[in-house]
Coordinates of C-alpha atoms in Angstrom, one line a residue:
M1 CA 22.5 -13.6 -5.2
R2 CA 22.4 -12.0 -1.7
A3 CA 21.3 -8.5 -1.5
L4 CA 22.5 -5.1 -0.7
L5 CA 19.9 -3.8 1.7
P6 CA 18.8 -0.3 1.1
L7 CA 17.7 2.5 3.4
L8 CA 14.1 3.1 4.1
R9 CA 12.4 5.5 1.7
T10 CA 9.0 6.8 2.9
S11 CA 7.0 9.5 4.7
W12 CA 4.5 7.4 6.6
A13 CA 4.2 3.8 5.3
W14 CA 5.6 1.0 3.1
P15 CA 3.4 0.2 0.0
V16 CA 3.0 -3.1 -1.8
G17 CA 5.7 -4.2 -4.2
A18 CA 8.6 -2.8 -2.1
A19 CA 11.3 -5.3 -1.5
A20 CA 12.1 -6.4 2.1
A21 CA 14.5 -3.8 3.5
A22 CA 15.9 -2.3 6.6
A23 CA 16.6 1.2 7.8
A24 CA 20.2 1.7 8.8
R25 CA 21.6 4.1 11.5
L26 CA 25.1 5.0 12.2
P27 CA 26.4 4.5 15.7
R28 CA 26.6 7.6 17.8
G29 CA 29.2 10.0 16.5
A30 CA 30.0 13.6 15.6
S31 CA 27.1 15.7 14.5
A32 CA 27.0 17.5 11.2
G33 CA 26.3 20.7 13.2
P34 CA 23.3 22.4 14.8
G35 CA 20.0 21.3 13.3
P36 CA 16.4 20.3 14.1
R37 CA 16.0 19.1 17.7
R38 CA 14.5 15.7 18.4
T39 CA 14.1 13.0 21.0
M40 CA 15.4 9.6 19.9
A41 CA 13.3 6.5 20.4
L42 CA 13.1 2.8 19.6
Y43 CA 10.9 1.8 16.7
R44 CA 8.4 -0.9 15.8
T45 CA 6.2 -1.5 12.8
E46 CA 2.5 -2.1 12.2
E47 CA 1.2 -4.1 9.2
R48 CA -2.2 -3.3 7.5
G49 CA -3.8 -5.0 4.6
Q50 CA -3.2 -8.3 3.1
P51 CA 0.5 -9.0 2.2
H52 CA 1.3 -8.9 -1.5
S53 CA -1.9 -6.9 -2.2
P54 CA -2.3 -3.3 -3.4
D55 CA -3.6 -2.1 0.0
Y56 CA -0.8 -3.6 2.1
R57 CA 1.2 -1.0 4.1
L58 CA 3.8 -1.1 6.8
F59 CA 3.5 1.8 9.3
F60 CA 6.2 2.9 11.8
K61 CA 5.8 3.7 15.5
N62 CA 8.1 4.8 18.3
V63 CA 8.5 2.9 21.5
A64 CA 5.4 4.7 23.0
G65 CA 3.3 3.4 20.1
H66 CA 2.9 6.7 18.3
Y67 CA 3.1 6.9 14.5
I68 CA 6.2 8.5 13.1
S69 CA 7.7 9.3 9.7
P70 CA 10.6 7.0 8.8
F71 CA 11.9 9.6 6.4
H72 CA 11.9 12.5 8.9
D73 CA 11.7 10.9 12.4
I74 CA 14.3 8.1 12.1
P75 CA 17.8 9.6 11.5
L76 CA 20.5 8.1 9.4
K77 CA 22.9 9.2 12.1
V78 CA 22.0 9.0 15.8
D79 CA 20.6 12.2 17.2
S80 CA 21.1 14.2 14.0
E81 CA 21.4 13.2 10.4
E82 CA 18.5 12.5 8.1
T83 CA 19.6 13.1 4.5
W84 CA 18.0 14.3 1.2
E85 CA 19.6 14.6 -2.2
D86 CA 18.3 18.0 -3.4
P87 CA 17.1 17.8 -7.1
H88 CA 17.8 21.5 -7.5
R89 CA 21.3 21.5 -6.1
K90 CA 24.3 20.4 -8.2
D91 CA 26.6 18.1 -6.2
K92 CA 30.2 19.5 -6.4
S93 CA 31.7 16.0 -6.7
T94 CA 29.4 14.6 -9.4
D95 CA 28.3 17.8 -11.2
C96 CA 24.8 16.4 -11.2
C97 CA 21.8 17.4 -9.1
G98 CA 20.3 15.0 -6.5
D99 CA 17.6 12.4 -7.1
N100 CA 15.1 13.8 -4.6
D101 CA 15.6 11.0 -2.1
P102 CA 17.4 10.2 1.2
I103 CA 20.7 8.4 0.7
D104 CA 20.5 4.7 0.1
V105 CA 22.5 2.4 2.4
C106 CA 23.8 -0.9 1.1
E107 CA 24.3 -3.2 4.1
I108 CA 26.8 -6.0 3.4
G109 CA 26.5 -8.2 6.5
S110 CA 25.6 -11.8 6.6
K111 CA 22.1 -11.5 8.1
V112 CA 19.1 -10.8 5.9
L113 CA 17.2 -8.1 7.9
S114 CA 13.4 -8.0 8.4
R115 CA 11.2 -5.5 6.6
G116 CA 11.1 -2.3 8.6
E117 CA 14.0 -3.3 10.9
V118 CA 16.1 -0.4 12.2
V119 CA 19.8 -1.3 12.9
H120 CA 23.0 0.4 13.8
V121 CA 25.7 0.2 11.1
K122 CA 29.3 1.1 10.4
I123 CA 29.7 3.3 7.3
L124 CA 32.6 2.0 5.2
G125 CA 32.4 4.0 2.0
V126 CA 30.2 5.3 -0.8
L127 CA 29.5 4.8 -4.5
A128 CA 28.4 7.7 -6.7
L129 CA 25.7 6.3 -9.0
I130 CA 24.5 8.6 -11.8
D131 CA 20.9 7.5 -12.5
Q132 CA 19.6 9.2 -15.7
G133 CA 21.6 12.3 -14.9
E134 CA 20.8 12.4 -11.2
T135 CA 23.2 11.8 -8.3
D136 CA 22.1 8.7 -6.3
W137 CA 24.7 8.0 -3.6
K138 CA 25.0 4.4 -2.3
L139 CA 26.6 4.2 1.1
I140 CA 28.3 0.9 1.9
A141 CA 27.9 -0.2 5.5
I142 CA 27.8 -3.3 7.8
N143 CA 25.6 -4.0 10.7
V144 CA 27.5 -3.4 14.0
N145 CA 26.2 -6.7 15.3
D146 CA 27.3 -8.7 12.3
P147 CA 29.8 -11.5 13.4
E148 CA 32.4 -10.0 11.1
A149 CA 31.8 -6.3 11.9
S150 CA 34.9 -6.0 14.0
K151 CA 37.1 -6.6 10.8
F152 CA 35.5 -3.7 8.8
H153 CA 36.5 -0.1 9.4
D154 CA 36.8 1.4 5.9
I155 CA 36.3 0.5 2.2
E156 CA 39.7 -1.2 1.9
D157 CA 38.5 -3.8 4.4
V158 CA 35.7 -4.8 2.1
K159 CA 38.2 -5.4 -0.7
K160 CA 40.3 -7.4 1.7
Y161 CA 37.7 -9.6 3.4
K162 CA 35.1 -9.8 0.7
P163 CA 37.1 -9.9 -2.6
G164 CA 34.9 -9.4 -5.7
Y165 CA 32.0 -8.0 -3.6
L166 CA 32.4 -4.4 -4.6
E167 CA 32.8 -5.3 -8.3
A168 CA 29.6 -7.4 -8.2
T169 CA 27.8 -4.5 -6.5
L170 CA 29.0 -2.1 -9.2
N171 CA 27.9 -4.3 -12.0
W172 CA 24.5 -4.9 -10.4
F173 CA 23.9 -1.2 -10.1
R174 CA 25.1 -0.7 -13.7
F175 CA 22.7 -3.1 -15.2
Y176 CA 19.6 -3.5 -13.0
K177 CA 17.4 -1.1 -14.9
I178 CA 18.1 -2.6 -18.3
P179 CA 15.1 -5.1 -18.0
E180 CA 12.9 -2.0 -17.8
G181 CA 14.2 -0.8 -21.1
K182 CA 16.4 1.9 -19.6
P183 CA 20.1 2.5 -20.4
E184 CA 23.0 1.4 -18.2
N185 CA 23.6 3.5 -15.2
Q186 CA 26.8 5.6 -15.1
F187 CA 29.1 6.4 -12.2
A188 CA 31.2 9.3 -11.0
F189 CA 34.9 8.7 -10.3
N190 CA 34.9 6.0 -13.0
G191 CA 33.0 3.7 -10.6
E192 CA 35.5 4.0 -7.8
F193 CA 34.2 3.4 -4.3
K194 CA 35.2 6.3 -2.1
N195 CA 36.4 5.8 1.5
K196 CA 34.7 6.3 4.8
A197 CA 35.9 9.9 5.3
F198 CA 34.5 10.8 1.9
A199 CA 31.2 9.1 2.7
L200 CA 30.8 11.0 6.0
E201 CA 31.2 14.3 4.1
V202 CA 28.5 13.2 1.7
I203 CA 26.2 12.5 4.7
K204 CA 27.0 15.9 6.1
S205 CA 26.3 17.7 2.8
T206 CA 23.0 15.9 2.2
H207 CA 22.0 16.4 5.8
E208 CA 22.3 20.2 5.3
C209 CA 19.9 19.8 2.3
W210 CA 17.4 17.9 4.5
K211 CA 17.6 20.6 7.2
A212 CA 16.7 23.2 4.6
L213 CA 13.8 20.9 3.4
L214 CA 12.4 20.4 6.9
M215 CA 12.7 24.1 7.7
D216 CA 10.9 25.1 4.5
K217 CA 13.9 26.9 3.2
C218 CA 14.0 25.2 -0.2
D219 CA 11.5 23.8 -2.8
G220 CA 10.6 20.3 -1.7
G221 CA 8.1 19.8 -4.5
A222 CA 5.7 17.0 -3.8
I223 CA 7.7 15.6 -0.8
N224 CA 5.6 15.5 2.4
C225 CA 7.6 16.9 5.3
T226 CA 5.1 16.2 8.0
N227 CA 6.9 14.8 11.1
V228 CA 6.3 14.3 14.8
Q229 CA 9.8 14.7 16.3
V230 CA 11.5 17.7 14.6
C231 CA 10.0 20.1 17.0
D232 CA 11.2 23.3 15.4
S233 CA 10.1 22.4 11.9
P234 CA 7.0 24.2 10.5
F235 CA 5.8 20.8 9.3
H236 CA 5.8 19.4 12.8
C237 CA 2.5 17.7 13.9
S238 CA 1.2 16.3 17.2
E239 CA 1.0 12.5 17.8
E240 CA -2.8 12.7 17.6
E241 CA -2.6 14.5 14.2
A242 CA -0.2 11.8 13.0
R243 CA -2.6 9.1 14.0
S244 CA -5.5 10.8 12.2
L245 CA -3.3 11.3 9.2
V246 CA -2.3 7.6 9.0
E247 CA -6.0 6.5 9.4
S248 CA -7.3 8.8 6.7
K249 CA -4.6 8.2 4.2
Y250 CA -4.7 4.4 4.6
Q251 CA -8.4 4.5 3.9
I252 CA -7.9 6.6 0.8
T253 CA -5.1 4.4 -0.4
V254 CA -7.3 1.2 0.0
L255 CA -10.1 2.9 -1.9
C256 CA -7.8 3.9 -4.7
A257 CA -6.2 0.5 -4.9
R258 CA -9.5 -1.3 -5.0
N259 CA -10.6 1.0 -7.8
Q260 CA -7.7 -0.4 -9.8
H261 CA -5.6 2.8 -9.5
S262 CA -2.5 0.7 -9.0
V263 CA -0.2 1.3 -6.1
V264 CA -0.8 4.8 -4.6
G265 CA 2.4 6.4 -3.6
H266 CA 4.7 4.2 -5.7
S267 CA 7.5 6.7 -6.3
Y268 CA 8.7 5.2 -9.6
T269 CA 5.6 5.6 -11.7
H270 CA 2.7 7.1 -9.7
R271 CA 3.9 10.5 -8.3
K272 CA 1.0 12.4 -9.7
R273 CA -1.5 9.9 -8.4
D274 CA 0.4 10.0 -5.1
R275 CA -0.5 13.6 -4.7
I276 CA -4.1 13.2 -5.8
C277 CA -4.8 10.3 -3.4
G278 CA -2.9 11.9 -0.6
F279 CA -0.6 9.0 0.3
Q280 CA 3.1 9.5 0.8
R281 CA 5.8 8.0 -1.3
W282 CA 7.9 5.1 -0.4
K283 CA 11.0 4.3 -2.4
V284 CA 13.3 1.3 -2.0
R285 CA 16.3 0.6 -4.1
G286 CA 18.9 -2.1 -4.2
R287 CA 19.0 -5.9 -3.9
R288 CA 21.3 -8.2 -2.0
I289 CA 24.1 -9.5 -4.1
K290 CA 25.9 -12.8 -3.5

């Protein structure tokens, strides 16, 4: 089965155990409105530690070689829109609060992207997954450089050119947690995939939540909001401070891992330890379905 590639989920690095994934960005388009100011840059990654070991991490840098936060410094939409699903705010469409993450993006193109790769995509639609009572939006998108990208403009095109694909996606998200002993996931709208216009409204709404988070206007809980590019955020730090932060937290993480503290920062099971050891969370969801 080929996968649905998810959106990056991290503050500073990628921990061991995370599936290979790629961050997706929308092509330049209308902004969701005034928000934090930034300067866009290209991105690259830096690996540390032995792959497949507890101390392995993937760090992100801009084109100048300075460390950045993929959560806060790489937007979902060019020049504007990071997202966050606020766990204290009930979504008017699903009547459930958010799952405390950025929105996941499921990329349906033919190329398997590299870990940490940042690509431009077309947004085609969205699925409203309800995960243990929390709203967990799944954007459906395709890489703009995919050979078939010119055929896809909205969710109906996925039904037309990839018949059965959305049904397989729905079933995968319905059952993928059962092996962990958890119940089937549920869906708003009876599992209907909503169209592009609806998806863009979801992005706009969750971007407003992210802006409140980065401006310290809501309760972010244990989420680390440190960033290097959102200049008017109270959590903004200098490039040198970011470098020192990465160095210190990587050393702490390796120490914890080698003391058999499991994966520091693993957002599914180690949130308390994540705060103790000082390493940021990294969450990846989704697989590629064939």
